[in-house]
Coordinates of C-alpha atoms in Angstrom, one line a residue:
M809 CA 0.0 0.0 0.0
G810 CA 1.4 3.4 -1.0
V811 CA 1.6 6.5 1.1
T812 CA -1.6 8.5 0.6
N813 CA -1.7 12.2 0.1
D814 CA -4.9 13.0 1.9
S815 CA -4.6 11.0 5.0
D816 CA -4.5 13.2 8.1
T817 CA -4.3 10.4 10.7
P818 CA -1.4 8.0 10.4
S819 CA -2.0 4.4 11.4
G820 CA -0.7 3.3 14.8
E821 CA 0.2 5.3 17.8
P822 CA 2.9 7.9 17.4
P823 CA 6.1 7.6 19.5
S824 CA 6.1 9.3 22.9
T825 CA 8.1 12.2 21.5
A826 CA 5.3 13.0 19.0
V827 CA 3.0 16.0 19.3
S828 CA -0.4 16.4 17.8
A829 CA -0.2 17.5 14.2
S830 CA -2.9 20.1 15.0
T831 CA -0.8 22.0 17.5
P832 CA 0.8 25.3 16.5
A833 CA 4.2 24.0 17.6
S834 CA 4.0 21.0 15.3
R835 CA 2.8 23.0 12.4
R836 CA 5.6 25.5 12.8
K837 CA 8.1 22.6 13.0
A838 CA 6.7 21.0 9.9
K839 CA 6.9 24.3 8.0
L840 CA 10.5 24.8 9.2
Q841 CA 11.5 21.3 8.1
F842 CA 9.9 21.7 4.7
A843 CA 11.5 25.2 4.2
T844 CA 14.9 23.7 5.0
L845 CA 14.5 20.9 2.5
C846 CA 13.4 23.5 -0.1
W847 CA 16.6 25.5 0.5
T848 CA 18.6 22.3 -0.1
L849 CA 16.8 21.8 -3.4
F850 CA 17.3 25.5 -4.2
L851 CA 21.0 24.8 -4.0
A852 CA 20.7 21.7 -6.1
G853 CA 19.0 23.8 -8.8
W854 CA 21.5 26.6 -8.4
N855 CA 24.3 24.1 -9.0
D856 CA 22.6 22.6 -12.2
G857 CA 21.9 26.1 -13.6
T858 CA 25.5 27.3 -13.1
T859 CA 27.4 25.2 -15.6
G860 CA 25.7 26.2 -18.8
P861 CA 26.6 29.9 -18.9
L862 CA 30.1 29.2 -17.6
L863 CA 30.8 26.4 -20.1
P864 CA 32.2 28.6 -23.0
R865 CA 34.4 30.4 -20.5
I866 CA 35.6 27.1 -19.0
Q867 CA 36.5 25.9 -22.5
S868 CA 38.4 29.1 -23.2
V869 CA 40.3 29.3 -19.9
Y870 CA 41.4 25.7 -19.9
N871 CA 41.7 25.5 -23.7
V872 CA 39.7 22.3 -24.0
G873 CA 37.3 21.1 -26.6
F874 CA 33.8 19.6 -26.3
A875 CA 35.1 16.1 -25.4
L876 CA 37.5 17.2 -22.6
V877 CA 35.2 19.8 -21.1
S878 CA 32.6 17.0 -20.8
L879 CA 34.9 15.4 -18.2
I880 CA 33.3 17.6 -15.6
F881 CA 30.0 15.8 -16.4
V882 CA 31.7 12.4 -16.3
F883 CA 33.1 13.0 -12.8
N884 CA 29.8 14.6 -11.7
C885 CA 28.0 11.5 -12.9
L886 CA 30.5 9.2 -11.0
G887 CA 29.7 11.2 -7.9
F888 CA 26.0 10.8 -8.3
I889 CA 26.1 7.1 -9.0
T890 CA 28.5 6.4 -6.1
A891 CA 26.2 8.3 -3.7
A892 CA 23.1 6.5 -5.1
A893 CA 24.7 3.1 -4.6
A894 CA 25.9 3.9 -1.1
N895 CA 22.7 5.8 0.0
V896 CA 20.8 2.9 1.5
W897 CA 23.8 1.6 3.4
L898 CA 24.8 5.1 4.6
M899 CA 21.2 5.8 5.7
G900 CA 21.2 2.6 7.8
R901 CA 24.5 3.6 9.4
L902 CA 24.1 7.3 9.8
G903 CA 20.4 7.9 9.7
F904 CA 18.4 10.7 7.9
G905 CA 19.6 13.6 10.1
K906 CA 23.3 13.0 9.4
L907 CA 23.3 11.9 5.8
P908 CA 22.2 15.2 4.2
V909 CA 24.7 17.0 6.4
L910 CA 27.4 14.7 5.1
G911 CA 26.2 15.5 1.5
S912 CA 26.3 19.2 2.2
V913 CA 29.9 19.0 3.5
F914 CA 30.9 17.2 0.3
Q915 CA 29.3 20.0 -1.7
I916 CA 31.2 22.6 0.3
I917 CA 34.4 20.7 -0.5
G918 CA 33.5 20.8 -4.2
Y919 CA 33.0 24.5 -4.3
V920 CA 36.2 25.1 -2.4
L921 CA 38.1 23.1 -5.1
E922 CA 36.4 25.0 -7.9
A923 CA 36.5 28.6 -6.7
P924 CA 40.2 29.3 -7.3
A925 CA 40.1 28.0 -10.9
P926 CA 42.7 25.3 -10.2
P927 CA 44.4 23.1 -12.8
F928 CA 41.7 21.3 -14.8
P929 CA 42.1 17.9 -13.1
V930 CA 41.5 19.4 -9.7
F931 CA 38.6 21.5 -11.1
V932 CA 37.0 18.3 -12.4
L933 CA 37.5 16.6 -9.0
G934 CA 35.4 19.3 -7.5
Y935 CA 32.5 18.2 -9.7
F936 CA 32.8 14.6 -8.3
A937 CA 32.6 15.9 -4.7
N938 CA 29.7 18.1 -5.7
G939 CA 27.8 15.2 -7.4
F940 CA 28.3 12.9 -4.4
G941 CA 27.0 15.6 -2.0
I942 CA 24.0 16.7 -4.1
A943 CA 22.8 13.1 -4.6
L944 CA 22.8 12.3 -0.9
Q945 CA 20.9 15.5 -0.1
D946 CA 18.5 15.0 -3.1
A947 CA 17.7 11.4 -2.0
G948 CA 17.1 12.5 1.6
A949 CA 14.9 15.4 0.8
N950 CA 12.7 13.5 -1.7
G951 CA 12.4 10.5 0.6
Y952 CA 11.4 12.7 3.6
V953 CA 8.8 14.7 1.7
A954 CA 7.3 11.6 0.1
S955 CA 6.9 10.1 3.6
M956 CA 4.9 13.1 4.8
K957 CA 1.2 12.2 4.9
E958 CA -0.4 15.7 4.5
N959 CA -0.5 17.4 1.1
T960 CA 2.3 15.3 -0.2
S961 CA 1.6 16.0 -3.9
T962 CA 1.5 19.8 -3.4
K963 CA 4.6 19.8 -1.2
M964 CA 6.5 17.7 -3.7
S965 CA 5.6 20.2 -6.5
I966 CA 6.6 23.2 -4.3
L967 CA 9.9 21.4 -3.4
H968 CA 10.9 21.0 -7.0
A969 CA 9.5 24.4 -8.0
V970 CA 12.1 25.8 -5.6
Y971 CA 14.7 23.7 -7.3
G972 CA 13.6 25.4 -10.6
L973 CA 13.9 28.8 -8.9
G974 CA 17.5 28.0 -8.0
A975 CA 18.3 26.9 -11.5
F976 CA 16.6 30.0 -12.8
S977 CA 18.6 32.3 -10.5
A978 CA 22.0 30.8 -11.1
P979 CA 22.4 31.7 -14.9
L980 CA 21.5 35.3 -14.1
I981 CA 24.6 35.5 -11.9
A982 CA 26.8 33.1 -13.8
T983 CA 26.3 35.0 -17.0
Q984 CA 27.8 38.0 -15.4
F985 CA 30.7 36.1 -13.9
A986 CA 31.4 34.5 -17.2
Q987 CA 32.4 37.9 -18.6
M988 CA 34.7 38.8 -15.7
H989 CA 38.4 38.1 -15.2
Y990 CA 37.7 36.3 -12.0
W991 CA 35.0 34.1 -13.5
S992 CA 35.5 31.2 -11.0
F993 CA 34.5 33.5 -8.1
H994 CA 30.9 32.5 -9.0
Y995 CA 31.7 29.4 -7.0
L996 CA 32.3 31.5 -3.9
V997 CA 28.6 32.6 -4.1
S998 CA 27.7 28.9 -4.4
L999 CA 29.9 28.2 -1.4
G1000 CA 28.1 30.8 0.7
I1001 CA 24.7 29.2 -0.1
S1002 CA 26.1 25.8 0.6
V1003 CA 27.5 26.8 4.1
S1004 CA 24.1 28.2 5.0
N1005 CA 22.4 25.0 3.8
T1006 CA 24.7 22.9 6.1
I1007 CA 23.9 25.2 9.1
L1008 CA 20.2 24.9 8.5
L1009 CA 20.2 21.1 8.1
I1010 CA 22.1 20.7 11.4
A1011 CA 19.9 23.2 13.3
V1012 CA 16.5 21.9 12.1
F1013 CA 17.0 18.1 11.9
R1014 CA 19.7 17.9 14.6
F1015 CA 21.2 14.6 13.4
K1016 CA 18.0 12.7 14.3
D1017 CA 16.7 9.7 12.4
Q1018 CA 13.7 10.2 10.1
D1019 CA 11.1 8.6 12.4
S1020 CA 12.1 11.0 15.2
D1021 CA 11.9 14.0 12.9
L1022 CA 8.5 12.9 11.7
A1023 CA 7.3 12.3 15.2
E1024 CA 8.1 16.0 16.0
I1025 CA 5.5 17.0 13.5
G1026 CA 2.9 14.5 14.9
Q1027 CA 3.4 11.7 12.3
A1028 CA 3.9 8.1 13.2
P1029 CA 6.6 6.1 11.4
V1030 CA 5.6 4.7 8.0
H1031 CA 7.8 1.6 8.3
D1032 CA 6.2 -1.8 8.4
Q1033 CA 8.2 -3.7 11.0
E1034 CA 6.9 -7.1 9.9
N1035 CA 7.9 -6.6 6.3
E1036 CA 11.2 -5.0 7.3
G1037 CA 12.3 -8.2 9.0
N1038 CA 11.5 -10.4 6.0
G1039 CA 12.9 -10.9 2.5
G1040 CA 16.5 -10.2 3.2
N1041 CA 18.2 -6.8 3.6
Q1042 CA 16.9 -3.6 2.1
Y1043 CA 19.2 -3.7 -0.9
K1044 CA 17.7 -7.1 -1.9
Q1045 CA 14.2 -6.0 -1.4
I1046 CA 14.6 -2.7 -3.3
F1047 CA 16.5 -4.2 -6.2
R1048 CA 13.9 -6.9 -6.7
L1049 CA 11.3 -4.2 -7.5
R1050 CA 11.0 -3.8 -11.2
T1051 CA 9.1 -0.5 -10.7
V1052 CA 12.1 1.0 -8.9
H1053 CA 14.4 0.4 -11.9
L1054 CA 11.8 1.7 -14.4
L1055 CA 11.3 4.9 -12.4
A1056 CA 15.1 5.3 -11.9
F1057 CA 15.8 5.1 -15.6
F1058 CA 12.9 7.4 -16.3
I1059 CA 14.3 10.0 -13.9
L1060 CA 17.8 9.6 -15.3
I1061 CA 16.5 10.4 -18.8
Y1062 CA 14.3 13.2 -17.5
I1063 CA 17.0 15.0 -15.5
G1064 CA 19.4 14.4 -18.3
V1065 CA 17.1 16.2 -20.8
E1066 CA 16.4 19.0 -18.3
V1067 CA 20.1 19.8 -17.5
T1068 CA 21.3 19.2 -21.1
L1069 CA 18.8 21.6 -22.5
G1070 CA 19.4 24.2 -19.7
G1071 CA 23.2 23.9 -20.1
W1072 CA 24.1 23.3 -23.7
I1073 CA 21.4 25.5 -25.2
V1074 CA 23.7 28.5 -24.5
R1075 CA 26.4 27.1 -26.8
F1076 CA 23.8 26.0 -29.3
V1077 CA 22.3 29.6 -29.5
R1078 CA 25.7 31.2 -29.6
D1079 CA 27.1 29.0 -32.4
L1080 CA 24.0 28.4 -34.6
R1081 CA 21.5 31.2 -33.9
G1082 CA 23.9 34.2 -33.6
G1083 CA 23.4 34.7 -29.9
G1084 CA 25.8 37.0 -28.1
A1085 CA 27.4 37.1 -24.6
S1086 CA 23.9 37.4 -23.0
S1087 CA 22.8 34.0 -24.4
G1088 CA 23.0 32.6 -20.9
Y1089 CA 19.7 34.3 -20.1
I1090 CA 18.0 31.8 -22.3
S1091 CA 19.1 29.1 -19.8
S1092 CA 17.4 31.2 -17.1
G1093 CA 14.2 31.3 -19.3
F1094 CA 14.2 27.6 -19.4
F1095 CA 14.6 27.0 -15.7
G1096 CA 12.1 29.9 -15.0
G1097 CA 9.6 28.0 -17.2
L1098 CA 10.4 24.8 -15.1
T1099 CA 9.5 26.7 -11.9
V1100 CA 6.3 28.1 -13.3
G1101 CA 5.2 24.7 -14.7
R1102 CA 5.6 22.9 -11.3
I1103 CA 3.2 25.3 -9.7
G1104 CA 1.1 26.7 -12.5
L1105 CA 0.2 23.3 -14.0
L1106 CA -0.9 21.7 -10.7
W1107 CA -4.6 22.2 -11.7
V1108 CA -4.0 20.4 -15.0
N1109 CA -2.5 17.4 -13.2
H1110 CA -5.6 17.3 -10.9
K1111 CA -8.0 17.8 -13.8
I1112 CA -6.8 15.1 -16.2
G1113 CA -4.8 12.9 -13.8
E1114 CA -1.1 12.9 -13.2
R1115 CA -0.4 9.8 -15.3
R1116 CA -2.1 11.4 -18.4
A1117 CA -0.4 14.8 -17.6
V1118 CA 3.0 13.2 -18.1
Y1119 CA 2.0 11.9 -21.6
L1120 CA 0.5 15.3 -22.6
C1121 CA 3.4 17.4 -21.4
G1122 CA 6.0 15.1 -22.9
I1123 CA 4.4 15.0 -26.3
I1124 CA 3.9 18.8 -26.6
A1125 CA 7.4 19.3 -25.3
I1126 CA 8.7 17.1 -28.2
G1127 CA 6.8 19.3 -30.6
L1128 CA 8.3 22.5 -29.3
E1129 CA 11.8 20.9 -29.3
L1130 CA 11.3 20.2 -33.0
V1131 CA 10.5 24.0 -33.5
I1132 CA 13.8 24.9 -31.7
W1133 CA 15.6 22.4 -34.0
L1134 CA 14.1 23.2 -37.4
V1135 CA 13.2 26.9 -37.2
P1136 CA 16.3 29.1 -37.3
S1137 CA 15.0 31.9 -35.1
L1138 CA 16.9 33.3 -32.1
I1139 CA 13.8 34.9 -30.5
G1140 CA 11.4 32.1 -31.5
G1141 CA 13.8 29.5 -30.2
G1142 CA 14.3 31.3 -26.9
I1143 CA 10.5 31.5 -26.3
A1144 CA 10.1 27.8 -27.2
V1145 CA 12.8 26.8 -24.8
S1146 CA 10.9 28.6 -22.0
F1147 CA 7.7 26.8 -22.8
V1148 CA 9.6 23.4 -22.9
G1149 CA 10.6 24.2 -19.4
V1150 CA 7.0 24.9 -18.4
L1151 CA 5.9 21.5 -19.8
L1152 CA 8.8 19.5 -18.3
G1153 CA 8.3 21.2 -14.9
P1154 CA 5.5 19.1 -13.4
I1155 CA 6.9 15.7 -14.5
Y1156 CA 9.5 15.2 -11.7
P1157 CA 7.2 15.8 -8.7
I1158 CA 4.5 13.7 -10.4
V1159 CA 6.9 10.8 -10.7
M1160 CA 8.0 11.1 -7.0
N1161 CA 4.3 11.2 -6.0
H1162 CA 3.6 8.2 -8.1
A1163 CA 6.5 6.3 -6.5
A1164 CA 5.0 7.0 -3.1
H1165 CA 1.8 5.3 -4.3
V1166 CA 3.2 2.2 -6.0
L1167 CA 6.2 1.3 -3.8
P1168 CA 6.1 -0.4 -0.4
P1169 CA 6.0 2.2 2.4
W1170 CA 8.6 0.5 4.5
L1171 CA 11.0 0.7 1.6
L1172 CA 10.0 4.1 0.3
T1173 CA 12.9 6.2 1.6
G1174 CA 15.5 3.7 0.3
C1175 CA 13.6 3.4 -3.0
I1176 CA 13.3 7.1 -3.6
G1177 CA 16.9 7.5 -2.5
W1178 CA 18.0 5.2 -5.3
I1179 CA 15.6 6.7 -7.8
A1180 CA 16.7 10.2 -7.1
G1181 CA 20.4 9.5 -6.7
F1182 CA 20.6 7.2 -9.8
G1183 CA 18.4 9.6 -11.8
Q1184 CA 20.5 12.6 -10.8
A1185 CA 23.4 10.9 -12.8
G1186 CA 21.4 11.9 -15.9
S1187 CA 22.4 15.5 -15.2
A1188 CA 25.9 14.4 -15.9
F1189 CA 25.6 11.5 -18.3
L1190 CA 23.5 13.2 -21.0
P1191 CA 25.4 16.5 -21.0
F1192 CA 28.6 14.4 -21.4
L1193 CA 27.1 12.5 -24.3
T1194 CA 26.1 15.8 -25.8
G1195 CA 29.7 17.0 -25.6
A1196 CA 31.1 13.8 -27.0
L1197 CA 28.7 14.0 -30.0
A1198 CA 29.4 17.7 -30.4
S1199 CA 33.1 17.1 -30.7
K1200 CA 32.4 14.8 -33.7
A1201 CA 29.3 16.3 -35.4
G1202 CA 29.1 19.8 -33.9
I1203 CA 26.6 21.3 -31.5
K1204 CA 23.9 20.9 -34.1
S1205 CA 23.6 17.3 -32.7
L1206 CA 22.0 18.7 -29.5
Q1207 CA 18.4 18.9 -30.8
P1208 CA 18.2 15.4 -32.4
L1209 CA 19.6 13.9 -29.1
L1210 CA 17.0 15.8 -27.0
V1211 CA 14.1 14.8 -29.2
S1212 CA 15.1 11.1 -29.1
M1213 CA 15.6 11.2 -25.4
M1214 CA 12.2 12.8 -24.8
G1215 CA 10.6 10.1 -26.9
L1216 CA 12.4 7.5 -24.9
M1217 CA 11.1 9.2 -21.7
V1218 CA 7.5 8.9 -22.9
G1219 CA 8.0 5.3 -23.8
L1220 CA 9.4 4.4 -20.4
W1221 CA 6.5 6.1 -18.7
A1222 CA 4.1 3.7 -20.5
L1223 CA 6.0 0.8 -18.9
V1224 CA 5.7 2.1 -15.3
P1225 CA 2.9 0.3 -13.4
G1226 CA -0.1 2.3 -12.3
K1227 CA -0.8 0.2 -9.3
P1228 CA 1.2 -0.9 -6.2
H1229 CA 3.5 -3.9 -6.5
R1230 CA 5.2 -5.6 -3.6
A1231 CA 8.5 -7.3 -3.6
D1232 CA 8.4 -11.0 -4.7

């Protein structure tokens, strides 16, 4: 049985540390926890929105082509996958309250390595640390919000709208730094945000486990003790679930499309559409559309159903991507990119909500940790693939790749079950 969105009264008695969800204290605590996780996702979005506008400058400073500069995505990807694989084990050893803090520390290390514009191998290593840290935090935040029983769908949409806000804001700043002599000082801004994120995670969650933090907002644990004790360890239970793998690959393609479009579109516009130094603002337009879509299309999701909404948004986005590809217009392409962002926006929170319905609740945090962490590798894998293709065929290969990946994304969604499935 999945976690329901409209249930106000959790099954079973809450722990002795729990307070009634109707008290002002518990409501304030719930809002503070959610706001902290939103700040964590803002930073994740900020990070993803940073690279695109800086990419031409990175190539120029380090004198590297498409293939070599794509190593930053390779090492970023390795960081994401390493964290995704280790997430369940680390969660069992450290608990929810410590794991995102560990991730935030790795993110700080990444920005410290990147800020002084060190030799390229060290710069690339910073992206590994960053990827590892973001994946741990992303997994924890998504798993925690999916475990909340009140207004889960709306909270998930807001959480990822804030991610979009971060990704929208970063290019506005990064575009300015890209034109400065000390371009890498942009990472000092990122470092400041990251330090504040670490402080908030420590102050709000205080290194406690997830059940204790949920108890503080009046919610009983969602774990099923009887099922937790059977069927082997959590790794075996999670990896026996076909739905987990389908959702993980779907999210990998989705995030890959999102970050590839938001990043490489700057180079595409500059090289093939005659865009100038301000082309980075098109990346902001895309991520701004993403933010608007995650809030503004909530009513469409409720009206036609979330499963149908993914098909509708995906197919229309493919049509708009064809316009960007085939119509050689700078202004028209820029507008179309923003609308693609609007349409892609609601898909990620819909998928996370769907996971909460179709996956066993006692495995939900671990499952979502793997889905989010593995899926986040798409933000590195597809941009790297784009760079590798561009080094052979030119940046014109960007649009055919995006269209084909969007088509694959829609096809994968058709394979995802619509009803709960338990482990065998």
